Amino acid sequence: MSEELKKGLEGVLVAESSLSEIDGDEGELIYRGYSIDDLAHNTSYEEVLHLLWHDELPDAEALAEFKASMAKERHLDAGIHRLIEDLAEADEEPMAALRTIVSNLSAYDPATDEDPTDVDANLEKGRRITAKMPTALAAFARLRDGEEPVEPHDELDHAANFLYMLNGEEPDEVLAETFDMALVLHADHGLNASTFAAMVTASTLADLHASLTSAIGALSGSLHGGANQDVMAMLKELDESGKEPVAWVEAAIEGGRRIPGFGHRVYNVKDPRAYILGDRSKALGEAAGEMKWYDYSTAIEAYMSDEKGIAPNVDFYSASMYYQMGIPIDIYTPIFAMSRVGGWIAHVLEQYDDNRLIRPRARYVGEHDRAVTPLDER
């Protein structure tokens, strides 16, 4: 057994997966053999869910059936509504609220008592959880702002329906298409921390709700899912300063600050998703007649790439994109979870299919041969 220490399990192979592959040197990402660029421009989030869960893109008939099955699961039980009201009244953090809500969905799921490894039951549970998360998140966001939740619109697609429930009006085609593309881009990304957390929990034969709750907990950490919020806070601070972007960034770095949205554990070049979201951020700015957020971002990217040799990741452009869509900054990470749940479910299904308890070792570096001193002599 190897005694080589790999902090953070960096570079350690722990599983085989047919779901997604990352080439960090070439800046490529694929889902089940399809490039992320091809999927982002030519499929919807529902099609990608079907691909991840069933290993194939649906034809028109299968897609219509799949979308209908998702839409009918969007509504929440009264108990979940009461829970969301309580969380909003308590001013709970959005990711903590989402974690609690997903865990509680198990109390109302008709397949809760099925064997944790039952594929059909897990696909049903996964479909329900994925369909209900946008409804729950939109309701929480509105209730904490003193507004009544908006019931799901069964005729709208997954992405458009969330924006409708969040804002109370149907989004235009550009907004709906852009948000759908963002969901596609965030749906899966190898064995990131939250996906691995879900797999570790599933490996104990805990159920799907428990596994996804673990994943949300992992995503809530600032080193994983919160960078896009930090990017937007930075851009707003830059805007309020009145400084030129490069001058502001230079001063921030000299002051010991880290510029969020740059660098990635697995990419040595620009994140392929950042190219796509950068284009969408630009399109939104042009449509709104307000280019400053995009211009700030491109100026910062040029400086960081040319002077520091660091490329942007997916969070860098998703920040300004979401902001231009009117989405509250503190629900950016829950939206990440709302998309990534599709990949989490697919990885949990793979884990159950060929399960072995995930149980790494630690090298002991403590003392030996200590003896207990009697209590009255300590």
XYZ file of C-alpha atoms in Angstrom:
378
model
C 0.000 0.000 0.000
C 1.426 3.361 -1.065
C 2.524 5.702 1.719
C 2.714 8.743 -0.578
C 0.704 11.587 0.905
C -1.645 13.353 -1.529
C -3.150 16.346 0.248
C -6.634 17.071 -1.037
C -6.440 13.768 -2.995
C -4.904 15.805 -5.824
C -4.209 13.606 -8.830
C -5.531 10.475 -7.112
C -7.818 8.249 -9.199
C -10.677 6.981 -7.044
C -13.359 6.018 -9.569
C -14.202 5.369 -13.204
C -16.986 7.452 -14.756
C -18.616 7.792 -18.161
C -20.242 11.120 -17.285
C -17.774 13.943 -17.886
C -14.119 14.428 -18.773
C -11.913 17.471 -18.287
C -8.726 18.173 -20.235
C -7.102 20.842 -18.117
C -4.244 21.468 -20.532
C -6.399 21.899 -23.645
C -9.296 23.571 -21.844
C -11.881 21.002 -22.874
C -14.952 19.617 -21.105
C -17.232 16.859 -22.372
C -20.430 15.265 -21.076
C -20.760 11.646 -22.219
C -18.638 12.333 -25.314
C -20.260 15.653 -26.335
C -18.250 18.872 -26.121
C -19.600 21.476 -23.735
C -19.656 24.052 -26.518
C -21.835 21.808 -28.691
C -24.215 21.067 -25.818
C -24.436 24.675 -24.636
C -25.388 25.974 -28.073
C -27.552 23.096 -29.296
C -29.339 21.492 -26.338
C -31.484 22.482 -23.379
C -30.949 21.697 -19.711
C -33.656 19.028 -19.871
C -31.842 17.353 -22.759
C -28.612 17.375 -20.759
C -30.383 15.859 -17.754
C -31.662 13.090 -19.983
C -28.147 12.596 -21.359
C -26.557 12.397 -17.912
C -29.214 10.120 -16.439
C -29.898 7.863 -19.444
C -26.669 8.051 -21.489
C -28.369 9.435 -24.591
C -29.853 12.636 -25.926
C -33.628 12.289 -26.306
C -35.504 12.480 -29.588
C -38.411 14.911 -29.841
C -40.971 12.474 -28.430
C -38.776 11.378 -25.538
C -37.894 14.995 -24.736
C -41.538 16.050 -24.637
C -42.332 13.166 -22.298
C -39.326 13.928 -20.101
C -40.159 17.640 -19.858
C -43.759 16.849 -18.980
C -42.647 14.440 -16.257
C -40.393 17.149 -14.816
C -43.045 19.859 -14.981
C -45.626 17.853 -13.045
C -43.182 17.475 -10.129
C -42.536 21.209 -9.626
C -45.200 21.871 -7.015
C -44.294 21.701 -3.314
C -46.154 20.018 -0.453
C -47.698 22.271 2.176
C -45.134 21.137 4.748
C -42.260 22.285 2.537
C -43.997 25.627 2.013
C -44.228 26.062 5.802
C -40.562 25.160 6.177
C -39.552 27.730 3.537
C -41.622 30.392 5.290
C -39.852 29.620 8.575
C -36.405 29.734 6.944
C -37.172 33.032 5.219
C -38.513 34.540 8.444
C -35.338 33.438 10.251
C -33.247 35.104 7.488
C -31.358 31.872 6.920
C -28.428 31.900 4.487
C -29.690 30.752 1.063
C -27.372 27.742 0.770
C -28.191 26.620 4.294
C -31.879 27.023 3.494
C -31.535 24.969 0.312
C -29.648 22.239 2.181
C -32.423 22.022 4.760
C -35.179 22.029 2.146
C -33.628 19.235 0.059
C -33.153 17.105 3.144
C -36.798 17.627 4.125
C -38.099 16.706 0.676
C -37.512 13.072 1.648
C -40.416 13.271 4.109
C -42.824 13.795 1.209
C -41.264 11.562 -1.435
C -43.316 8.441 -2.235
C -40.135 6.455 -2.971
C -38.381 7.302 0.304
C -38.651 3.763 1.677
C -37.326 2.054 -1.455
C -33.913 0.385 -1.464
C -31.245 3.137 -1.695
C -29.731 1.427 -4.745
C -32.993 0.968 -6.684
C -32.253 2.654 -10.019
C -35.842 3.316 -11.041
C -36.742 4.707 -7.617
C -33.659 6.937 -7.654
C -34.483 8.286 -11.111
C -37.974 9.137 -9.847
C -36.584 10.765 -6.699
C -33.944 12.587 -8.722
C -36.528 13.947 -11.113
C -38.666 15.197 -8.229
C -35.763 16.818 -6.395
C -34.442 18.498 -9.546
C -37.912 19.803 -10.437
C -38.663 21.111 -6.938
C -35.367 22.859 -6.177
C -36.112 25.880 -8.439
C -39.596 26.234 -6.946
C -38.207 26.133 -3.416
C -35.357 28.548 -4.132
C -37.597 31.078 -5.888
C -40.156 30.883 -3.069
C -37.464 31.431 -0.435
C -36.005 34.406 -2.316
C -39.420 36.056 -2.650
C -40.625 35.369 0.898
C -37.562 36.891 2.502
C -38.207 40.016 0.418
C -41.788 40.196 1.657
C -43.321 38.921 -1.583
C -45.652 35.977 -2.112
C -44.275 32.914 -3.925
C -45.240 32.430 -7.554
C -46.657 29.053 -8.511
C -44.806 27.101 -11.219
C -45.804 27.631 -14.840
C -46.155 24.131 -16.256
C -45.868 25.287 -19.864
C -42.439 26.883 -19.413
C -39.118 25.072 -19.661
C -37.045 24.414 -16.541
C -34.876 27.540 -16.891
C -37.625 29.935 -17.954
C -39.919 28.675 -15.207
C -37.364 29.513 -12.518
C -36.986 33.081 -13.776
C -40.782 33.351 -13.931
C -41.164 32.151 -10.333
C -38.342 34.420 -9.151
C -39.459 37.637 -10.867
C -43.205 37.096 -11.316
C -43.140 37.559 -15.080
C -42.188 35.414 -18.032
C -38.617 36.094 -19.183
C -37.919 37.172 -22.719
C -36.279 34.735 -25.107
C -32.749 36.085 -24.593
C -32.916 35.801 -20.804
C -34.473 32.332 -20.883
C -31.942 31.056 -23.423
C -29.005 32.537 -21.506
C -30.093 31.089 -18.186
C -30.737 27.687 -19.759
C -27.224 27.771 -21.199
C -25.801 28.545 -17.758
C -27.593 25.516 -16.311
C -26.150 23.309 -19.052
C -22.629 24.583 -18.386
C -22.851 23.901 -14.645
C -24.552 20.492 -14.825
C -21.448 18.355 -14.268
C -17.709 18.734 -13.843
C -15.932 15.533 -12.883
C -15.183 14.677 -9.268
C -15.331 18.162 -7.804
C -15.693 18.484 -4.036
C -19.496 18.480 -3.914
C -19.812 15.564 -6.335
C -17.277 13.575 -4.339
C -19.124 14.412 -1.123
C -22.305 12.979 -2.648
C -20.415 9.852 -3.712
C -18.845 9.351 -0.272
C -22.268 9.554 1.354
C -23.818 7.244 -1.251
C -21.010 4.724 -0.733
C -22.310 4.114 2.805
C -25.669 3.166 1.189
C -27.283 6.319 2.512
C -30.162 7.372 0.266
C -30.269 9.920 -2.528
C -31.638 12.747 -0.375
C -28.809 12.283 2.133
C -26.218 12.194 -0.661
C -27.509 15.396 -2.260
C -27.693 17.126 1.112
C -24.004 16.313 1.592
C -23.243 17.745 -1.847
C -25.039 21.008 -1.085
C -23.128 21.296 2.178
C -19.832 20.909 0.320
C -20.845 23.417 -2.364
C -21.661 26.032 0.280
C -17.986 26.412 1.175
C -16.218 29.510 -0.119
C -13.494 27.469 -1.865
C -16.041 25.673 -4.039
C -19.283 27.401 -4.941
C -19.113 30.979 -3.758
C -16.664 32.528 -6.195
C -19.275 34.029 -8.509
C -20.784 35.955 -5.603
C -17.309 37.211 -4.707
C -16.695 38.263 -8.322
C -19.845 40.370 -8.424
C -19.046 41.961 -5.071
C -15.615 42.841 -6.485
C -17.093 44.345 -9.667
C -19.515 46.462 -7.643
C -16.693 47.656 -5.382
C -14.656 48.551 -8.470
C -17.618 50.441 -9.924
C -18.152 52.429 -6.727
C -14.443 53.308 -6.496
C -14.455 55.278 -9.746
C -11.048 53.806 -10.638
C -9.975 52.208 -13.876
C -10.226 48.390 -13.646
C -6.501 47.684 -13.990
C -5.535 50.330 -11.433
C -8.106 48.951 -9.000
C -6.892 45.371 -9.444
C -3.232 46.360 -9.050
C -4.044 48.169 -5.809
C -6.084 45.224 -4.548
C -3.275 42.759 -5.246
C -0.698 45.057 -3.641
C -2.964 45.159 -0.600
C -2.815 41.372 -0.330
C -6.238 40.651 -1.799
C -7.000 37.691 -4.022
C -8.915 38.403 -7.233
C -11.844 35.943 -7.354
C -12.844 34.073 -10.495
C -9.305 33.208 -11.605
C -7.457 29.914 -11.548
C -8.874 26.431 -11.254
C -7.754 23.197 -9.643
C -7.994 21.254 -12.921
C -7.537 23.850 -15.690
C -4.142 25.205 -16.704
C -5.751 27.391 -19.373
C -9.004 29.339 -19.657
C -12.044 27.413 -18.491
C -14.006 26.499 -21.665
C -17.245 27.497 -19.937
C -15.876 31.012 -19.370
C -15.635 31.591 -23.135
C -19.328 30.807 -23.550
C -20.550 32.784 -20.548
C -18.357 35.733 -21.530
C -20.151 35.880 -24.867
C -23.539 35.727 -23.136
C -22.561 38.454 -20.682
C -21.620 40.655 -23.621
C -24.936 39.911 -25.376
C -26.917 40.795 -22.258
C -25.005 44.052 -21.880
C -25.643 44.985 -25.490
C -29.349 44.154 -25.165
C -29.638 46.320 -22.041
C -27.458 49.128 -23.401
C -25.154 48.817 -20.376
C -21.696 47.422 -21.120
C -19.769 48.446 -17.996
C -19.912 45.079 -16.235
C -18.671 43.263 -19.307
C -16.031 45.925 -19.967
C -14.784 45.737 -16.376
C -14.564 41.961 -16.687
C -12.647 41.905 -19.951
C -10.186 44.530 -18.687
C -9.515 42.504 -15.549
C -9.187 39.272 -17.543
C -6.640 40.852 -19.893
C -4.550 42.133 -16.992
C -4.657 38.897 -14.995
C -3.865 36.788 -18.053
C -1.068 38.992 -19.408
C 0.560 40.089 -16.153
C -0.166 37.194 -13.786
C -0.549 34.289 -16.191
C -3.867 33.255 -14.647
C -6.983 32.550 -16.714
C -10.621 33.024 -15.654
C -12.879 30.188 -14.577
C -16.625 29.672 -15.023
C -17.480 31.908 -12.065
C -15.855 35.016 -13.506
C -18.401 35.710 -16.237
C -21.401 34.000 -14.664
C -21.324 36.748 -12.012
C -21.980 39.689 -14.339
C -24.324 37.577 -16.424
C -26.581 36.735 -13.461
C -26.427 40.320 -12.218
C -27.623 41.656 -15.561
C -30.505 39.190 -15.346
C -31.639 40.759 -12.056
C -30.787 37.734 -9.913
C -29.907 38.513 -6.269
C -26.190 38.001 -5.654
C -26.578 35.714 -2.650
C -28.513 33.092 -4.611
C -25.835 32.626 -7.267
C -24.438 29.583 -5.441
C -27.890 28.017 -4.879
C -28.431 28.385 -8.629
C -25.142 26.506 -9.102
C -26.635 23.728 -6.940
C -29.909 23.894 -8.884
C -27.950 22.995 -12.013
C -25.279 20.663 -10.596
C -27.911 18.461 -8.949
C -28.271 16.767 -12.343
C -24.630 15.702 -12.291
C -24.722 14.796 -8.598
C -27.609 12.413 -9.228
C -25.827 10.807 -12.172
C -22.640 10.245 -10.146
C -24.604 8.796 -7.228
C -26.264 6.365 -9.640
C -22.801 5.326 -10.875
C -21.614 4.914 -7.293
C -24.541 2.674 -6.379
C -24.046 0.621 -9.547
C -20.533 -0.473 -8.570
C -20.361 0.435 -4.915
C -17.450 0.146 -2.556
C -17.353 2.083 0.699
C -15.064 5.094 0.241
C -12.665 4.897 3.153
C -9.208 6.507 2.689
C -6.426 6.421 5.258
C -4.557 9.123 7.137
C -0.907 9.012 8.117
C -0.678 9.179 11.905
C 1.753 11.874 13.078
C 0.800 11.989 16.745
C 2.598 10.662 19.810
C 3.047 7.049 20.940
C 3.453 5.230 24.261
C 1.670 7.798 26.412
C 0.312 6.620 29.723
C -2.783 7.886 31.491
C -2.096 9.774 34.714
C -4.739 9.062 37.342
C -7.375 11.789 37.469
C -6.449 12.984 40.989
C -2.778 13.377 39.950
C -3.254 15.487 36.821
